[in-house]
Amino acid sequence: MDKAIKNIVIVGGGTAGWLTCAVIAAEHCANAENGMRVTLVESPDVKTIGVGEGTWPTMRGTLRKAGISETEFVRECDAAFKQGAKFAKWVTGEDDDAYYHPLVLPQGYSEVNLAPFWQPHADKVSFADAVCFQSHICEQGLAPKQASTPEYGHIANYAYHLDAGKFANFLQRHCTQKLGAHHVLDHVVAINNDETGDIKSVSTKHSGDIEGDLFIDCTGFNSLLLGKHYNIDFKSCKDVLFNDTALATHVPYEHQQSPIVSHTVSTAQKAGWVWDIGLPTRRGVGHVFSSAHTNDEHAEKELRDYIALSRPDLAESLDVRKIDIKPGHREKFWHKNCVAVGLSAGFLEPLEASALVLVELSAAMISEQMPATRGTMNVVAKRFNDKFTYRWDRIIDFLKLHYVLTKRTDSDYWIDNCRAETIPNELSELLELWQYQSPWHQDFTHVDEVFPSASYQYVLYGMGFKTKNPPTLRRSMNQQLAEQHMQKNHALTQKLLNGLPSHRDLINMIKQQGLRMAS
Ligand SMILES: Cc1cc2nc3c(=O)[nH]c(=O)nc-3n(C[C@H](O)[C@H](O)[C@H](O)COP(=O)(O)OP(=O)(O)OC[C@H]3O[C@@H](n4cnc5c(N)ncnc54)[C@H](O)[C@@H]3O)c2cc1C
């Protein structure tokens, strides 16, 4: 129990494995003589999932902490800037049905809840447009910063769209060449326990046994250590989130300099939705759907019809890859001296890019709370399990919110999604509450919520939800403050529309000259 934790073994070299490796190796000085030893074992025989192109703004902090230059990252990972998501056809399914979930918080978010003051104007201006400038700049294809803004600095909060394969390779080079991580390219064939039931080592095909104090399972859907070796139960949430299959493809631009869209576009279909992610050299497009409500053939046709709207010349000839999804997560994530990060811990449909942010949050907590001894590991493990069970539950609620307010009745998929028995209790309670008061800080109790009340406001009011806030609220002291913030938003929007470069121009500039380092 007093044994010091010095030797970390990560199994799996997808985005989860390399991101976790980068965070731990950087923070625990793996390249110094007395630093922690960090080894990543990756099979040459099992491919990475190869998707996962949308991120969350936390990625900026994660890359920065790992000592990565943003210029190098943009150049080498075919990365572009993501400023939120636009949801099309989720409410009525008509062509003019769309709303934004931007990454910038509503104006004055720390001072006053603007929702009740926007509501009387709801038929003239959308919530996102009234309280935030970002939807306006997204509509115009503008970048979230200027060429002179330093690395990782922003004018509008942003995340990235990136090429998943290039990102894993880039992180591998950074971890092995700069951060002192050890890389073993070999297939793990056995997992060996010590007499206490902890993992002592993993056996590989050609490189012998690799011993460690803490093992991080990043083996993707295989979940080799936590799932297969320790048999930790999988909690399915297919009764809430129905989508269980994805079809993914890459769509070339018509011209090398075609505009790059700076938000993920999620377009609802009959039994699922299509994602559309703009990178500098291509788009990543895919259809996530429920196999209980449609079949592969129909889903592929809907995907090709969607692509044909922009590339009729290519829509029928593109290769499409099928990926099976099991929505849900492990009963717990940290067991004995093994913790799962990434797909091995679980997966929910990629509607709000919540998978990589969970990888970052997991890596950050493991690294920050790295147990000094085997004894204290049990304390950290319990806290980790509590925290991440809460996070998975809240993410399930937030994803379900996108479905439950639809007015679509054109297929069983949309009808079934609104059935009361498919809606988690916590979400049902909040929806009841929000009939009479707008979502606000007290609704979510953790300081580090993945989705704050602002995210709920954007989706709730984007979907046309009405709150009957008491009329006295609007006559309160806050009225003047709210009006000032909405005016400020209007002025800021005009200023930024005139001052920001196009997204494509900023990417070109970064490729040619690079961004200034932050001071
Ligand atoms: C359709 C789809 C769309 C997605 N879109 C998004 C998105 O937009 N945003 C987002 O945040 N996330 C998204 N995700 C999730 C995202 O792709 C993953 O969270 C991310 O790629 C991390 O994957 P991973 O590293 O856990 O697993 P993988 O990429 O599958 O890597 C598993 C690793 O384990 C190794 N391995 C397996 N078995 C062994 C063995 N026996 N020995 C040694 N090594 C082994 C493999 O070689 C590989 O290196 C999406 C997922 C899907 C399915």
Coordinates of C-alpha atoms and ligand atoms in Angstrom, one line a residue:
M1 CA 0.0 0.0 0.0
D2 CA 3.0 2.3 0.5
K3 CA 4.4 1.5 -2.9
A4 CA 5.1 4.8 -4.8
I5 CA 3.4 5.3 -8.2
K6 CA 6.1 6.0 -10.6
N7 CA 5.5 3.8 -13.6
I8 CA 2.4 4.5 -15.8
V9 CA 1.5 2.2 -18.7
I10 CA -1.1 3.3 -21.2
V11 CA -2.5 0.6 -23.5
G12 CA -3.8 2.0 -26.8
G13 CA -2.5 4.7 -29.2
G14 CA -5.7 6.4 -30.5
T15 CA -6.5 10.0 -29.6
A16 CA -7.4 9.0 -26.0
G17 CA -4.1 7.2 -25.4
W18 CA -1.9 9.9 -26.9
L19 CA -3.8 12.8 -25.3
T20 CA -3.6 11.1 -21.9
C21 CA 0.1 10.4 -22.5
A22 CA 0.8 14.0 -23.4
V23 CA -0.9 15.4 -20.3
I24 CA 0.7 13.0 -17.9
A25 CA 4.2 13.1 -19.5
A26 CA 4.2 16.9 -19.6
E27 CA 3.0 17.4 -16.0
H28 CA 5.1 14.6 -14.4
C29 CA 8.3 15.4 -16.2
A30 CA 8.7 12.1 -18.1
N31 CA 11.7 13.5 -19.8
A32 CA 13.6 14.2 -16.6
E33 CA 15.8 11.7 -14.8
N34 CA 13.6 11.6 -11.7
G35 CA 10.4 12.1 -13.5
M36 CA 7.6 9.6 -13.9
R37 CA 8.0 6.8 -16.4
V38 CA 5.2 6.9 -19.0
T39 CA 5.0 4.0 -21.6
L40 CA 2.3 3.7 -24.3
V41 CA 1.8 0.3 -25.9
E42 CA -0.1 0.3 -29.1
S43 CA -1.1 -2.6 -31.4
P44 CA 0.1 -2.5 -35.0
D45 CA -2.8 -4.9 -35.8
V46 CA -5.8 -3.0 -34.4
K47 CA -6.6 0.2 -36.2
T48 CA -7.7 3.3 -34.3
I49 CA -11.4 4.4 -34.8
G50 CA -10.2 7.1 -37.2
V51 CA -13.1 9.5 -36.5
G52 CA -13.6 12.2 -33.8
E53 CA -13.0 15.4 -35.6
G54 CA -15.0 17.9 -33.4
T55 CA -13.6 19.1 -30.1
W56 CA -14.5 21.4 -27.2
P57 CA -12.7 24.7 -26.2
T58 CA -10.9 22.8 -23.4
M59 CA -8.6 21.4 -26.1
R60 CA -6.8 24.7 -26.3
G61 CA -5.8 24.4 -22.6
T62 CA -4.9 20.8 -23.0
L63 CA -2.6 21.4 -26.0
R64 CA -1.0 24.4 -24.4
K65 CA -0.3 22.5 -21.1
A66 CA 1.4 19.7 -23.2
G67 CA 3.7 22.3 -24.7
I68 CA 2.3 22.2 -28.2
S69 CA 2.5 25.1 -30.6
E70 CA -0.9 26.0 -32.0
T71 CA 0.7 26.9 -35.4
E72 CA 2.3 23.5 -35.6
F73 CA -0.9 21.8 -34.5
V74 CA -3.0 23.7 -37.2
R75 CA -0.5 22.9 -39.9
E76 CA 0.1 19.2 -39.1
C77 CA -3.4 18.1 -38.1
D78 CA -5.4 19.8 -40.9
A79 CA -7.1 21.7 -38.1
A80 CA -9.6 24.5 -38.4
F81 CA -11.5 26.6 -35.9
K82 CA -14.9 25.5 -34.5
Q83 CA -17.2 28.1 -33.0
G84 CA -20.1 25.9 -32.0
A85 CA -22.8 23.9 -33.7
K86 CA -25.7 24.8 -36.0
F87 CA -28.7 22.4 -35.7
A88 CA -30.8 22.2 -38.8
K89 CA -34.2 20.6 -39.2
W90 CA -34.4 19.5 -35.5
V91 CA -37.7 21.4 -34.7
T92 CA -40.0 21.2 -37.7
G93 CA -37.8 19.6 -40.3
E94 CA -38.5 22.5 -42.7
D95 CA -35.8 24.2 -44.7
D96 CA -35.8 27.4 -42.6
D97 CA -35.5 25.5 -39.3
A98 CA -32.1 26.0 -37.7
Y99 CA -30.5 27.3 -34.5
Y100 CA -27.1 27.8 -33.0
H101 CA -25.3 26.5 -30.0
P102 CA -22.3 28.9 -29.9
L103 CA -19.3 28.6 -27.7
V104 CA -19.4 32.2 -26.4
L105 CA -21.5 32.6 -23.3
P106 CA -24.4 35.0 -23.4
Q107 CA -23.4 38.7 -22.7
G108 CA -23.3 39.5 -19.0
Y109 CA -23.6 35.8 -18.1
S110 CA -22.0 36.4 -14.7
E111 CA -24.4 39.3 -13.9
V112 CA -27.9 38.7 -15.3
N113 CA -30.0 36.0 -16.9
L114 CA -31.0 37.5 -20.3
A115 CA -33.5 34.8 -21.2
P116 CA -36.5 36.4 -19.6
F117 CA -35.7 39.8 -21.2
W118 CA -35.2 38.3 -24.6
Q119 CA -38.4 36.2 -24.5
P120 CA -40.9 39.0 -25.4
H121 CA -38.9 39.5 -28.6
A122 CA -38.6 35.8 -29.4
D123 CA -40.6 36.1 -32.6
K124 CA -38.2 38.8 -34.0
V125 CA -34.8 37.5 -33.0
S126 CA -33.4 34.2 -32.0
F127 CA -32.0 33.7 -28.5
A128 CA -28.5 33.1 -29.7
D129 CA -28.6 36.2 -32.0
A130 CA -29.9 38.4 -29.2
V131 CA -27.5 37.5 -26.5
C132 CA -24.3 36.5 -28.4
F133 CA -22.3 37.7 -31.4
Q134 CA -20.9 34.3 -32.4
S135 CA -23.9 33.0 -34.5
H136 CA -23.6 36.2 -36.6
I137 CA -19.9 35.7 -37.3
C138 CA -20.4 32.0 -38.0
E139 CA -23.1 32.8 -40.6
Q140 CA -20.6 35.1 -42.4
G141 CA -17.8 32.4 -42.4
L142 CA -15.6 34.5 -40.2
A143 CA -12.7 33.4 -38.0
P144 CA -12.8 33.6 -34.1
K145 CA -9.6 35.7 -34.0
Q146 CA -7.4 37.9 -36.0
A147 CA -4.0 37.1 -37.6
S148 CA -2.4 39.2 -34.8
T149 CA -4.1 37.4 -31.9
P150 CA -1.4 35.2 -30.3
E151 CA -1.5 31.4 -30.1
Y152 CA -4.4 30.0 -28.1
G153 CA -5.7 33.6 -27.6
H154 CA -9.2 34.4 -28.8
I155 CA -11.7 37.1 -29.7
A156 CA -14.6 34.6 -29.8
N157 CA -14.2 31.4 -27.8
Y158 CA -13.3 28.5 -30.0
A159 CA -12.4 24.8 -30.3
Y160 CA -11.1 22.9 -33.3
H161 CA -12.1 20.6 -36.1
L162 CA -9.2 18.3 -36.9
D163 CA -8.1 15.2 -38.8
A164 CA -8.3 12.4 -36.2
G165 CA -5.5 10.2 -37.8
K166 CA -3.1 13.1 -38.2
F167 CA -3.8 14.3 -34.7
A168 CA -2.9 10.9 -33.1
N169 CA 0.3 10.8 -35.2
F170 CA 1.2 14.4 -34.3
L171 CA 0.7 13.7 -30.6
Q172 CA 2.8 10.5 -30.8
R173 CA 5.7 12.5 -32.3
H174 CA 5.3 15.2 -29.6
C175 CA 5.1 12.7 -26.7
T176 CA 8.1 10.6 -27.8
Q177 CA 10.4 13.3 -29.2
K178 CA 9.7 16.1 -26.7
L179 CA 8.1 14.7 -23.6
G180 CA 10.1 11.6 -23.0
A181 CA 7.3 9.0 -23.3
H182 CA 8.3 5.5 -24.3
H183 CA 6.4 3.9 -27.2
V184 CA 6.0 0.2 -27.7
L185 CA 4.4 -0.9 -31.0
D186 CA 3.2 -4.4 -30.1
H187 CA 0.0 -6.3 -29.5
V188 CA -1.1 -7.0 -25.9
V189 CA -2.0 -10.7 -25.6
A190 CA -2.4 -11.1 -21.9
I191 CA -3.0 -9.1 -18.7
N192 CA -1.3 -10.4 -15.5
N193 CA -2.5 -9.8 -12.0
D194 CA -0.4 -9.8 -8.8
E195 CA -1.6 -11.6 -5.7
T196 CA -3.9 -8.6 -4.6
G197 CA -5.8 -8.6 -7.9
D198 CA -4.0 -5.5 -9.2
I199 CA -2.6 -5.6 -12.7
K200 CA 1.1 -6.3 -12.5
S201 CA 2.0 -6.3 -16.2
V202 CA 0.7 -6.7 -19.7
S203 CA 2.3 -9.4 -22.0
T204 CA 3.0 -8.4 -25.6
K205 CA 3.5 -10.6 -28.7
H206 CA 7.2 -9.6 -29.2
S207 CA 8.3 -7.2 -26.5
G208 CA 7.8 -9.4 -23.4
D209 CA 6.0 -8.2 -20.3
I210 CA 5.5 -4.5 -19.5
E211 CA 5.2 -3.8 -15.8
G212 CA 3.5 -0.8 -14.2
D213 CA 2.0 0.8 -11.1
L214 CA -1.0 2.4 -12.9
F215 CA -2.5 1.0 -16.1
I216 CA -4.6 3.3 -18.3
D217 CA -7.0 1.4 -20.6
C218 CA -7.2 3.3 -23.9
T219 CA -8.0 0.3 -26.1
G220 CA -11.1 1.8 -27.7
F221 CA -14.3 -0.3 -28.0
N222 CA -12.2 -3.4 -27.1
S223 CA -12.0 -2.2 -23.5
L224 CA -9.3 -4.8 -23.0
L225 CA -8.4 -4.1 -19.4
L226 CA -11.5 -2.6 -17.7
G227 CA -14.1 -4.4 -19.8
K228 CA -12.6 -7.8 -20.8
H229 CA -10.1 -8.4 -18.0
Y230 CA -11.9 -6.9 -15.0
N231 CA -15.4 -7.5 -16.4
I232 CA -16.8 -4.2 -15.3
D233 CA -20.4 -4.0 -16.4
F234 CA -21.5 -1.8 -19.3
K235 CA -24.5 0.5 -18.7
S236 CA -26.3 0.8 -22.0
C237 CA -28.4 4.0 -22.5
K238 CA -29.9 2.9 -25.8
D239 CA -33.4 3.3 -24.2
V240 CA -32.6 7.1 -24.0
L241 CA -30.3 7.8 -26.9
F242 CA -31.3 5.5 -29.8
N243 CA -28.5 6.0 -32.3
D244 CA -26.3 2.9 -32.6
T245 CA -24.8 3.1 -36.1
A246 CA -22.7 5.6 -38.0
L247 CA -21.7 5.9 -41.7
A248 CA -18.7 8.2 -42.2
T249 CA -17.0 9.6 -45.3
H250 CA -14.7 12.4 -46.5
V251 CA -15.9 15.0 -49.0
P252 CA -13.4 17.0 -51.0
Y253 CA -14.0 20.8 -51.6
E254 CA -14.9 22.0 -55.0
H255 CA -11.9 24.4 -55.0
Q256 CA -8.8 24.4 -52.9
Q257 CA -9.8 27.8 -51.5
S258 CA -13.5 27.1 -50.9
P259 CA -14.8 28.7 -47.7
I260 CA -14.4 26.7 -44.5
V261 CA -17.4 26.6 -42.3
S262 CA -16.5 27.5 -38.7
H263 CA -19.1 25.4 -36.8
T264 CA -20.3 21.8 -36.9
V265 CA -23.5 21.5 -38.9
S266 CA -25.8 18.8 -37.6
T267 CA -28.8 18.2 -39.9
A268 CA -31.6 16.0 -38.6
Q269 CA -32.8 13.2 -40.8
K270 CA -35.8 10.7 -40.6
A271 CA -34.0 8.4 -38.1
G272 CA -30.9 10.2 -37.0
W273 CA -28.7 13.2 -38.1
V274 CA -25.8 14.1 -40.4
W275 CA -22.7 15.8 -39.1
D276 CA -20.7 18.1 -41.4
I277 CA -17.3 19.2 -40.3
G278 CA -15.1 21.6 -42.3
L279 CA -11.3 21.1 -42.3
P280 CA -8.9 23.1 -44.4
T281 CA -8.5 20.3 -47.1
R282 CA -11.8 18.4 -46.9
R283 CA -15.1 18.0 -45.0
G284 CA -15.8 15.1 -42.7
V285 CA -19.4 14.0 -43.2
G286 CA -21.4 11.2 -41.5
H287 CA -24.8 9.9 -40.6
V288 CA -25.6 8.7 -37.1
F289 CA -28.8 6.8 -36.9
S290 CA -31.0 4.3 -35.0
S291 CA -31.0 0.8 -36.6
A292 CA -34.3 0.2 -34.9
H293 CA -35.9 3.0 -36.9
T294 CA -34.2 2.7 -40.4
N295 CA -31.8 0.4 -42.2
D296 CA -28.2 0.8 -43.6
E297 CA -29.5 1.2 -47.2
H298 CA -31.9 4.1 -46.4
A299 CA -29.4 5.7 -44.1
E300 CA -26.8 5.7 -46.8
K301 CA -29.2 7.1 -49.3
E302 CA -30.0 10.0 -46.9
L303 CA -26.3 10.6 -46.4
R304 CA -25.6 10.6 -50.2
D305 CA -28.6 12.9 -50.8
Y306 CA -27.2 15.3 -48.2
I307 CA -23.8 15.3 -49.9
A308 CA -25.4 15.8 -53.3
L309 CA -26.7 19.2 -52.2
S310 CA -23.2 20.5 -52.2
R311 CA -21.3 17.9 -54.4
P312 CA -23.8 16.3 -56.8
D313 CA -20.8 15.3 -58.9
L314 CA -19.3 13.1 -56.1
A315 CA -22.2 12.0 -53.9
E316 CA -22.6 8.6 -55.4
S317 CA -19.0 7.7 -55.7
L318 CA -17.6 8.4 -52.3
D319 CA -16.5 5.5 -50.1
V320 CA -18.6 5.2 -46.9
R321 CA -17.4 3.4 -43.8
K322 CA -19.9 1.8 -41.3
I323 CA -19.2 2.0 -37.6
D324 CA -21.3 0.2 -34.9
I325 CA -21.9 2.2 -31.7
K326 CA -22.9 1.0 -28.3
P327 CA -24.4 4.0 -26.5
G328 CA -23.5 3.8 -22.8
H329 CA -20.6 3.6 -20.4
R330 CA -18.9 1.3 -17.9
E331 CA -20.5 1.0 -14.4
K332 CA -17.3 2.5 -13.1
F333 CA -14.1 3.8 -14.7
W334 CA -11.4 3.2 -12.2
H335 CA -11.0 -0.3 -10.7
K336 CA -8.0 -1.5 -8.7
N337 CA -4.9 0.1 -10.4
C338 CA -6.6 0.4 -13.8
V339 CA -8.5 3.4 -15.2
A340 CA -10.3 3.6 -18.6
V341 CA -10.2 6.7 -20.8
G342 CA -11.8 7.2 -24.2
L343 CA -14.0 4.7 -25.9
S344 CA -13.0 1.9 -23.5
A345 CA -14.9 3.9 -20.8
G346 CA -17.9 4.4 -23.0
F347 CA -19.4 6.4 -25.9
L348 CA -22.4 8.5 -26.6
E349 CA -23.4 9.8 -30.0
P350 CA -21.1 12.6 -31.2
L351 CA -23.9 15.3 -31.2
E352 CA -22.0 17.8 -28.9
A353 CA -18.4 16.4 -29.3
S354 CA -18.5 15.2 -25.7
A355 CA -16.1 12.2 -26.2
L356 CA -12.8 14.0 -26.5
V357 CA -13.7 16.5 -23.8
L358 CA -14.2 13.6 -21.5
V359 CA -10.8 12.2 -22.5
E360 CA -9.3 15.6 -21.6
L361 CA -11.1 15.8 -18.3
S362 CA -10.1 12.3 -17.4
A363 CA -6.5 12.8 -18.3
A364 CA -6.5 16.1 -16.3
M365 CA -7.9 14.5 -13.2
I366 CA -5.6 11.5 -13.3
S367 CA -2.6 13.8 -13.8
E368 CA -3.6 16.4 -11.2
Q369 CA -4.6 13.8 -8.6
M370 CA -1.9 11.3 -9.5
P371 CA -1.9 9.1 -6.4
A372 CA 1.5 9.2 -4.6
T373 CA 1.1 5.6 -3.3
R374 CA -1.0 2.5 -4.0
G375 CA -2.9 3.2 -0.8
T376 CA -4.1 6.7 -1.8
M377 CA -5.0 5.4 -5.2
N378 CA -8.3 3.9 -3.8
V379 CA -9.3 7.4 -2.6
V380 CA -8.6 9.0 -5.9
A381 CA -10.4 6.1 -7.7
K382 CA -13.6 6.6 -5.7
R383 CA -13.6 10.3 -6.4
F384 CA -12.9 9.8 -10.0
N385 CA -15.8 7.3 -10.3
D386 CA -18.2 9.6 -8.5
K387 CA -17.2 12.6 -10.7
F388 CA -17.3 10.8 -14.0
T389 CA -20.6 9.0 -13.3
Y390 CA -22.1 12.4 -12.6
R391 CA -20.6 13.8 -15.9
W392 CA -21.8 10.9 -18.1
D393 CA -25.3 11.3 -16.6
R394 CA -25.4 15.0 -17.3
I395 CA -24.1 14.5 -20.8
I396 CA -26.8 11.9 -21.5
D397 CA -29.4 14.5 -20.2
F398 CA -28.0 17.3 -22.4
L399 CA -27.9 15.1 -25.5
K400 CA -31.5 14.0 -24.9
L401 CA -32.6 17.6 -24.6
H402 CA -31.9 18.0 -28.3
Y403 CA -34.6 15.5 -29.1
V404 CA -37.4 15.9 -26.6
L405 CA -38.6 19.3 -27.8
T406 CA -39.0 18.5 -31.4
K407 CA -42.3 19.1 -33.2
R408 CA -41.4 16.5 -35.8
T409 CA -43.8 13.6 -36.2
D410 CA -42.8 12.5 -39.6
S411 CA -41.2 9.3 -38.4
D412 CA -41.4 6.9 -35.4
Y413 CA -37.9 8.0 -34.5
W414 CA -39.0 11.5 -33.5
I415 CA -42.2 10.3 -31.9
D416 CA -40.4 7.7 -29.8
N417 CA -37.8 10.2 -28.8
C418 CA -40.5 12.3 -27.1
R419 CA -42.0 9.4 -25.1
A420 CA -41.9 10.2 -21.4
E421 CA -40.4 6.8 -20.5
T422 CA -37.3 7.6 -22.7
I423 CA -36.5 10.8 -20.8
P424 CA -34.2 10.6 -17.8
N425 CA -35.8 11.8 -14.5
E426 CA -33.4 14.6 -13.8
L427 CA -34.0 16.1 -17.3
S428 CA -37.8 15.7 -16.9
E429 CA -37.6 17.6 -13.6
L430 CA -35.6 20.4 -15.1
L431 CA -38.0 20.7 -18.0
E432 CA -40.8 21.1 -15.5
L433 CA -38.9 23.8 -13.6
W434 CA -38.0 25.6 -16.8
Q435 CA -41.6 26.1 -17.7
Y436 CA -41.7 28.8 -15.0
Q437 CA -38.0 30.0 -14.7
S438 CA -35.2 30.2 -17.2
P439 CA -32.2 27.9 -16.8
W440 CA -29.6 29.5 -14.6
H441 CA -26.5 28.8 -12.5
Q442 CA -28.2 27.2 -9.5
D443 CA -29.7 24.5 -11.8
F444 CA -26.2 22.9 -12.0
T445 CA -24.3 22.4 -8.8
H446 CA -20.8 21.6 -10.0
V447 CA -18.3 24.4 -10.7
D448 CA -16.8 22.4 -13.6
E449 CA -20.0 21.3 -15.4
V450 CA -19.3 20.0 -19.0
F451 CA -22.4 21.9 -20.2
P452 CA -23.3 25.0 -18.2
S453 CA -26.7 26.5 -18.0
A454 CA -25.9 28.7 -21.0
S455 CA -25.7 25.5 -23.2
Y456 CA -29.1 24.5 -21.9
Q457 CA -30.5 27.9 -22.7
Y458 CA -29.1 27.9 -26.3
V459 CA -30.6 24.5 -27.0
L460 CA -33.9 25.0 -25.1
Y461 CA -34.7 28.3 -26.7
G462 CA -33.2 27.3 -30.1
M463 CA -35.8 24.5 -30.0
G464 CA -38.6 27.0 -29.4
F465 CA -39.2 26.2 -25.7
K466 CA -41.3 28.8 -23.8
T467 CA -40.8 29.8 -20.2
K468 CA -43.5 31.7 -18.3
N469 CA -41.2 33.8 -16.2
P470 CA -43.1 35.9 -13.7
P471 CA -43.8 39.4 -15.3
T472 CA -42.5 41.1 -12.1
L473 CA -39.0 39.8 -13.0
R474 CA -39.0 41.9 -16.2
R475 CA -39.8 45.0 -14.2
S476 CA -37.1 44.4 -11.7
M477 CA -33.8 46.2 -11.3
N478 CA -32.2 43.8 -13.8
Q479 CA -34.3 45.1 -16.7
Q480 CA -32.0 48.1 -17.4
L481 CA -28.9 45.9 -17.1
A482 CA -30.3 43.3 -19.4
E483 CA -31.1 45.9 -22.0
Q484 CA -27.6 47.3 -21.8
H485 CA -26.1 43.9 -22.3
M486 CA -28.3 43.2 -25.4
Q487 CA -27.3 46.6 -26.8
K488 CA -23.7 45.8 -26.1
N489 CA -24.1 42.5 -27.9
H490 CA -25.5 44.3 -30.9
A491 CA -22.6 46.8 -31.0
L492 CA -20.0 44.1 -30.6
T493 CA -21.6 42.1 -33.4
Q494 CA -21.3 45.0 -35.8
K495 CA -17.7 45.6 -34.8
L496 CA -16.6 42.0 -35.2
L497 CA -18.5 41.5 -38.5
N498 CA -16.3 44.4 -39.8
G499 CA -13.1 43.4 -38.1
L500 CA -12.6 39.6 -38.3
P501 CA -10.9 37.9 -41.3
S502 CA -12.6 35.0 -43.1
H503 CA -11.9 31.6 -41.6
R504 CA -10.1 30.5 -44.8
D505 CA -7.9 33.6 -44.8
L506 CA -6.9 33.0 -41.2
I507 CA -6.0 29.4 -41.9
N508 CA -3.9 30.4 -44.9
M509 CA -2.1 33.0 -42.9
I510 CA -1.3 30.5 -40.2
K511 CA 0.1 28.1 -42.8
Q512 CA 2.2 30.9 -44.3
Q513 CA 3.4 32.9 -41.4
G514 CA 2.2 31.2 -38.2
L515 CA 0.7 32.8 -35.1
R516 CA 2.6 34.9 -32.6
M517 CA 3.6 33.0 -29.5
A518 CA 1.7 34.0 -26.4
S519 CA 3.8 36.2 -24.1
Ligands
LIG1 C1 -19.0 8.0 -35.6 C2 -18.2 8.6 -34.5 C3 -18.0 10.0 -34.5 C4 -17.3 10.6 -33.5 N1 -17.2 12.0 -33.5 C5 -16.6 12.6 -32.5 C6 -16.5 14.0 -32.4 O1 -16.9 14.7 -33.3 N2 -15.9 14.5 -31.3 C7 -15.5 13.8 -30.2 O2 -15.0 14.3 -29.2 N3 -15.5 12.4 -30.3 C8 -16.0 11.8 -31.4 N4 -16.0 10.5 -31.5 C9 -15.3 9.7 -30.4 C10 -13.8 9.7 -30.7 O3 -13.6 9.2 -32.0 C11 -13.1 8.9 -29.7 O4 -13.4 9.3 -28.4 C12 -11.6 9.1 -29.9 O5 -11.2 8.9 -31.2 C13 -10.8 8.3 -28.9 O6 -10.8 6.9 -29.3 P1 -9.9 5.9 -28.5 O7 -8.5 6.4 -28.5 O8 -10.5 5.7 -27.2 O9 -10.0 4.6 -29.3 P2 -9.3 4.1 -30.7 O10 -9.1 5.2 -31.6 O11 -10.2 3.0 -31.2 O12 -7.9 3.5 -30.2 C14 -7.8 2.3 -29.6 C15 -6.3 1.9 -29.5 O13 -6.2 0.7 -28.8 C16 -5.2 -0.1 -29.4 N5 -5.5 -1.5 -29.0 C17 -6.6 -2.2 -29.1 N6 -6.4 -3.5 -28.7 C18 -5.1 -3.6 -28.4 C19 -4.2 -4.6 -28.0 N7 -4.7 -5.9 -27.8 N8 -2.9 -4.3 -27.7 C20 -2.5 -3.1 -27.9 N9 -3.2 -2.1 -28.3 C21 -4.5 -2.3 -28.6 C22 -5.4 0.1 -30.9 O14 -4.3 -0.3 -31.6 C23 -5.6 1.7 -30.9 O15 -4.3 2.3 -30.9 C24 -16.7 9.8 -32.5 C25 -16.8 8.5 -32.5 C26 -17.6 7.8 -33.5 C27 -17.7 6.4 -33.5

